[in-house]
C-alpha cells in the first residue's frame, strides 16, 4: 500500500492542469477515492487460502480518520460566511477544490470512510483491534459528532471529549448519521463490553439523535433526509443502543 503513495501524489499534482473545471475535478477526486476505498476493502476481505495477511492497522485507521473528517474545515467556513459576498467557487491558494465543491462531496467521502472503518473492524477482528480501542472510540465519537445536529452538539458539549465539529445539515446528513450510528454499533460488538466506558459518550450522542428524531415535528425540522431515511435512523439507533446494553 505504501508503494502507491508516490503515484497518488503525482496524480494529485497533475489534476489541476488536467481538469480545470471545479465540477469535473470534484467528481474525479470522489471517483478516485471511491475506487481506492473499494481496493482497500477488497484487500481486507481477501482470503485466497492465505492463513496470515499483513494489515497495516495504523495506516487503515489513519485513512479512516482522514475520510471521516473530510471537509470539516471547509464546512465550517462555508456555513459561517454564507451571508458574505465571498466567491466559494474559487479554491484557495494551493487548494484543489473550492469550499463549495468540497462541501458538495463531503458526505459522500465520509460514507467511504465508514465503509473502510466497518470493513477493517470485521476483517481484522477484536484480537488486533483491542489495543487500538481508545483510538477507535475516538473515531466513532468524531464520526457521530460530524453528522449530528447542532442542537445535539450543544446539549452534550460539556460531556464530549473531542473538539466540537460543525453540524452537518448537508444533503444525505440523515443517512450519514444513520451510517455513523451503525459504525458505532459494529465497533461496540467488535471490541466487546470492556470498551463500553470508552464508548459511553457515543452512546449519549446516539440517544440524543434518537430522542431528537422522535420528538421533533418534521415540519419544524430543518434536517435533510427522506421519510425512509429518518425511519432507518430510528432503527439503527435502537439497534446500537441495544448493542451497548
CSV table of C-alpha atoms in Angstrom, one decimal, residues 10-224:
chain,number,residue,atom,x,y,z
A,10,UNK,CA,1.7,12.5,-8.9
A,11,UNK,CA,-2.0,12.2,-9.9
A,12,UNK,CA,-3.0,15.0,-7.5
A,13,UNK,CA,-0.2,17.2,-8.8
A,14,UNK,CA,-1.4,16.7,-12.3
A,15,UNK,CA,-5.1,17.1,-11.5
A,16,UNK,CA,-5.2,20.9,-11.6
A,17,UNK,CA,-3.8,21.2,-15.1
A,18,UNK,CA,-5.7,18.1,-16.4
A,19,UNK,CA,-9.1,19.1,-15.1
A,20,UNK,CA,-9.5,22.9,-14.8
A,21,UNK,CA,-13.3,22.9,-14.1
A,22,UNK,CA,-14.3,22.5,-10.4
A,23,UNK,CA,-17.4,20.4,-11.0
A,24,UNK,CA,-15.4,17.8,-13.1
A,25,UNK,CA,-12.4,17.9,-10.7
A,26,UNK,CA,-14.7,17.2,-7.6
A,27,UNK,CA,-16.2,14.3,-9.5
A,28,UNK,CA,-12.7,13.0,-10.4
A,29,UNK,CA,-11.5,13.2,-6.9
A,30,UNK,CA,-14.5,11.4,-5.5
A,31,UNK,CA,-14.3,8.6,-8.1
A,32,UNK,CA,-10.6,8.2,-7.3
A,33,UNK,CA,-11.3,7.9,-3.6
A,34,UNK,CA,-14.2,5.6,-4.3
A,35,UNK,CA,-12.0,3.3,-6.3
A,36,UNK,CA,-9.2,3.3,-3.7
A,37,UNK,CA,-11.7,2.6,-0.9
A,38,UNK,CA,-13.0,-0.4,-2.8
A,39,UNK,CA,-9.4,-1.6,-3.3
A,40,UNK,CA,-8.7,-1.3,0.4
A,41,UNK,CA,-12.0,-3.2,1.3
A,42,UNK,CA,-11.1,-5.9,-1.2
A,43,UNK,CA,-7.7,-6.2,0.4
A,44,UNK,CA,-9.2,-6.6,3.8
A,45,UNK,CA,-11.7,-9.2,2.7
A,46,UNK,CA,-9.2,-11.2,0.7
A,47,UNK,CA,-8.9,-14.8,1.7
A,48,UNK,CA,-7.1,-16.6,-1.1
A,49,UNK,CA,-6.1,-19.5,1.1
A,50,UNK,CA,-3.5,-17.4,2.8
A,51,UNK,CA,-3.5,-18.0,6.6
A,52,UNK,CA,-1.9,-14.7,7.5
A,53,UNK,CA,-2.4,-11.4,5.8
A,54,UNK,CA,-0.5,-8.3,6.8
A,55,UNK,CA,-2.8,-5.5,7.9
A,56,UNK,CA,-1.1,-2.1,8.3
A,57,UNK,CA,-3.6,-1.3,11.0
A,58,UNK,CA,-2.3,2.2,11.9
A,59,UNK,CA,-2.5,3.2,8.2
A,60,UNK,CA,-6.0,1.9,7.9
A,61,UNK,CA,-7.1,3.9,10.9
A,62,UNK,CA,-5.3,7.0,9.6
A,63,UNK,CA,-7.1,6.6,6.3
A,64,UNK,CA,-10.5,6.3,8.1
A,65,UNK,CA,-9.8,9.4,10.2
A,66,UNK,CA,-8.9,11.5,7.1
A,67,UNK,CA,-12.1,10.4,5.3
A,68,UNK,CA,-14.4,10.7,8.3
A,69,UNK,CA,-13.1,14.3,8.9
A,70,UNK,CA,-13.1,15.2,5.2
A,71,UNK,CA,-14.3,18.7,4.6
A,72,UNK,CA,-14.8,19.7,8.2
A,73,UNK,CA,-12.8,23.0,7.9
A,74,UNK,CA,-14.5,23.9,4.6
A,75,UNK,CA,-17.9,23.2,6.0
A,76,UNK,CA,-17.3,25.5,9.0
A,77,UNK,CA,-16.1,28.4,6.8
A,78,UNK,CA,-18.8,27.8,4.2
A,79,UNK,CA,-21.6,27.8,6.8
A,80,UNK,CA,-20.2,30.8,8.7
A,81,UNK,CA,-19.8,33.0,5.7
A,82,UNK,CA,-22.8,32.2,3.5
A,83,UNK,CA,-24.2,35.8,4.1
A,84,UNK,CA,-21.0,37.4,2.7
A,85,UNK,CA,-20.2,38.0,-0.9
A,86,UNK,CA,-17.2,35.7,-0.9
A,87,UNK,CA,-16.9,33.5,-4.0
A,88,UNK,CA,-17.0,30.0,-2.7
A,89,UNK,CA,-16.5,28.6,-6.2
A,90,UNK,CA,-12.8,29.7,-6.3
A,91,UNK,CA,-10.4,27.4,-4.5
A,92,UNK,CA,-7.9,28.9,-2.0
A,93,UNK,CA,-4.3,29.1,-3.0
A,94,UNK,CA,-2.7,25.6,-3.4
A,95,UNK,CA,-6.2,24.0,-2.9
A,96,UNK,CA,-7.6,21.6,-5.5
A,97,UNK,CA,-11.3,22.2,-4.6
A,98,UNK,CA,-13.3,25.3,-3.7
A,99,UNK,CA,-15.2,25.4,-0.4
A,100,UNK,CA,-18.5,24.9,-2.3
A,101,UNK,CA,-17.3,21.8,-4.1
A,102,UNK,CA,-15.6,20.4,-1.1
A,103,UNK,CA,-18.8,20.6,0.9
A,104,UNK,CA,-20.8,19.1,-2.0
A,105,UNK,CA,-18.8,15.8,-2.0
A,106,UNK,CA,-18.1,15.9,1.8
A,107,UNK,CA,-20.7,13.4,2.9
A,108,UNK,CA,-20.1,11.0,0.1
A,109,UNK,CA,-16.4,10.9,1.0
A,110,UNK,CA,-17.3,10.3,4.7
A,111,UNK,CA,-19.5,7.4,3.6
A,112,UNK,CA,-16.4,5.8,2.1
A,113,UNK,CA,-14.6,6.4,5.5
A,114,UNK,CA,-17.4,4.5,7.3
A,115,UNK,CA,-17.2,1.6,4.7
A,116,UNK,CA,-13.5,1.2,5.3
A,117,UNK,CA,-13.8,1.5,9.0
A,118,UNK,CA,-16.5,-1.1,9.4
A,119,UNK,CA,-14.7,-3.4,7.0
A,120,UNK,CA,-11.5,-3.2,9.0
A,121,UNK,CA,-13.3,-3.9,12.2
A,122,UNK,CA,-15.0,-7.0,10.9
A,123,UNK,CA,-12.0,-8.3,8.8
A,124,UNK,CA,-9.2,-7.7,11.4
A,125,UNK,CA,-11.2,-8.7,14.4
A,126,UNK,CA,-11.1,-8.0,18.1
A,127,UNK,CA,-7.7,-9.5,18.9
A,128,UNK,CA,-5.8,-6.9,16.9
A,129,UNK,CA,-8.3,-4.2,17.4
A,130,UNK,CA,-8.5,-4.2,21.2
A,131,UNK,CA,-5.1,-2.5,21.6
A,132,UNK,CA,-6.5,0.3,19.4
A,133,UNK,CA,-9.7,0.6,21.4
A,134,UNK,CA,-9.1,4.1,22.6
A,135,UNK,CA,-8.5,5.4,19.1
A,136,UNK,CA,-11.4,3.5,17.7
A,137,UNK,CA,-13.7,5.0,20.3
A,138,UNK,CA,-12.4,8.5,19.4
A,139,UNK,CA,-13.0,7.9,15.7
A,140,UNK,CA,-16.6,6.7,16.5
A,141,UNK,CA,-17.2,9.9,18.5
A,142,UNK,CA,-15.9,12.1,15.8
A,143,UNK,CA,-18.0,10.4,13.2
A,144,UNK,CA,-21.1,10.8,15.3
A,145,UNK,CA,-20.4,14.5,16.1
A,146,UNK,CA,-19.7,15.4,12.5
A,147,UNK,CA,-23.1,14.0,11.4
A,148,UNK,CA,-25.4,15.0,14.3
A,149,UNK,CA,-27.3,18.3,14.6
A,150,UNK,CA,-26.1,21.5,16.2
A,151,UNK,CA,-28.7,21.1,18.9
A,152,UNK,CA,-27.3,17.7,20.0
A,153,UNK,CA,-23.8,19.1,19.9
A,154,UNK,CA,-24.7,22.0,22.1
A,155,UNK,CA,-26.7,19.7,24.5
A,156,UNK,CA,-23.7,17.4,25.0
A,157,UNK,CA,-20.9,19.9,24.7
A,158,UNK,CA,-20.0,19.7,28.3
A,159,UNK,CA,-19.6,15.9,28.3
A,160,UNK,CA,-17.9,15.2,25.0
A,161,UNK,CA,-14.1,14.9,24.9
A,162,UNK,CA,-13.2,15.7,21.3
A,163,UNK,CA,-13.4,19.1,19.7
A,164,UNK,CA,-16.9,20.1,18.6
A,165,UNK,CA,-17.2,20.0,14.8
A,166,UNK,CA,-19.6,21.8,12.5
A,167,UNK,CA,-23.2,20.5,12.5
A,168,UNK,CA,-24.0,18.6,9.3
A,169,UNK,CA,-27.1,19.9,7.5
A,170,UNK,CA,-25.9,19.0,4.1
A,171,UNK,CA,-27.6,16.6,1.7
A,172,UNK,CA,-27.5,13.0,2.9
A,173,UNK,CA,-26.9,14.1,6.5
A,174,UNK,CA,-29.6,11.9,7.9
A,175,UNK,CA,-28.3,8.9,6.0
A,176,UNK,CA,-24.8,9.7,7.1
A,177,UNK,CA,-26.0,10.0,10.7
A,178,UNK,CA,-27.5,6.5,10.5
A,179,UNK,CA,-24.3,5.2,9.0
A,180,UNK,CA,-22.3,6.7,11.9
A,181,UNK,CA,-24.6,5.1,14.4
A,182,UNK,CA,-24.2,1.7,12.6
A,183,UNK,CA,-20.5,2.1,12.7
A,184,UNK,CA,-20.7,2.7,16.5
A,185,UNK,CA,-22.7,-0.5,16.9
A,186,UNK,CA,-20.2,-2.5,14.9
A,187,UNK,CA,-17.4,-1.0,17.0
A,188,UNK,CA,-19.1,-2.0,20.2
A,189,UNK,CA,-19.8,-5.5,19.1
A,190,UNK,CA,-16.2,-5.9,17.9
A,191,UNK,CA,-14.5,-4.5,20.9
A,192,UNK,CA,-16.8,-6.1,23.5
A,193,UNK,CA,-18.2,-5.0,26.8
A,194,UNK,CA,-14.7,-3.9,28.0
A,195,UNK,CA,-14.9,-0.9,25.7
A,196,UNK,CA,-18.2,0.3,26.9
A,197,UNK,CA,-16.8,3.1,29.2
A,198,UNK,CA,-14.8,4.5,26.2
A,199,UNK,CA,-17.9,4.5,24.0
A,200,UNK,CA,-20.2,5.9,26.6
A,201,UNK,CA,-20.2,9.4,25.1
A,202,UNK,CA,-21.0,8.0,21.7
A,203,UNK,CA,-24.0,6.2,23.4
A,204,UNK,CA,-25.2,9.6,24.7
A,205,UNK,CA,-24.9,11.1,21.2
A,206,UNK,CA,-26.9,8.2,19.7
A,207,UNK,CA,-29.6,8.5,22.4
A,208,UNK,CA,-29.7,12.3,21.7
A,209,UNK,CA,-30.2,11.6,18.0
A,210,UNK,CA,-32.9,9.1,18.7
A,211,UNK,CA,-34.9,11.4,21.0
A,212,UNK,CA,-34.5,14.3,18.6
A,213,UNK,CA,-35.8,12.3,15.7
A,214,UNK,CA,-38.8,11.0,17.7
A,215,UNK,CA,-40.0,14.3,19.3
A,216,UNK,CA,-39.3,16.9,16.7
A,217,UNK,CA,-42.1,17.6,14.3
A,218,UNK,CA,-40.9,17.1,10.7
A,219,UNK,CA,-42.4,20.4,9.7
A,220,UNK,CA,-40.2,22.3,12.1
A,221,UNK,CA,-37.1,20.1,11.4
A,222,UNK,CA,-34.6,21.6,9.0
A,223,UNK,CA,-32.5,18.4,8.8
A,224,UNK,CA,-32.2,16.8,5.4
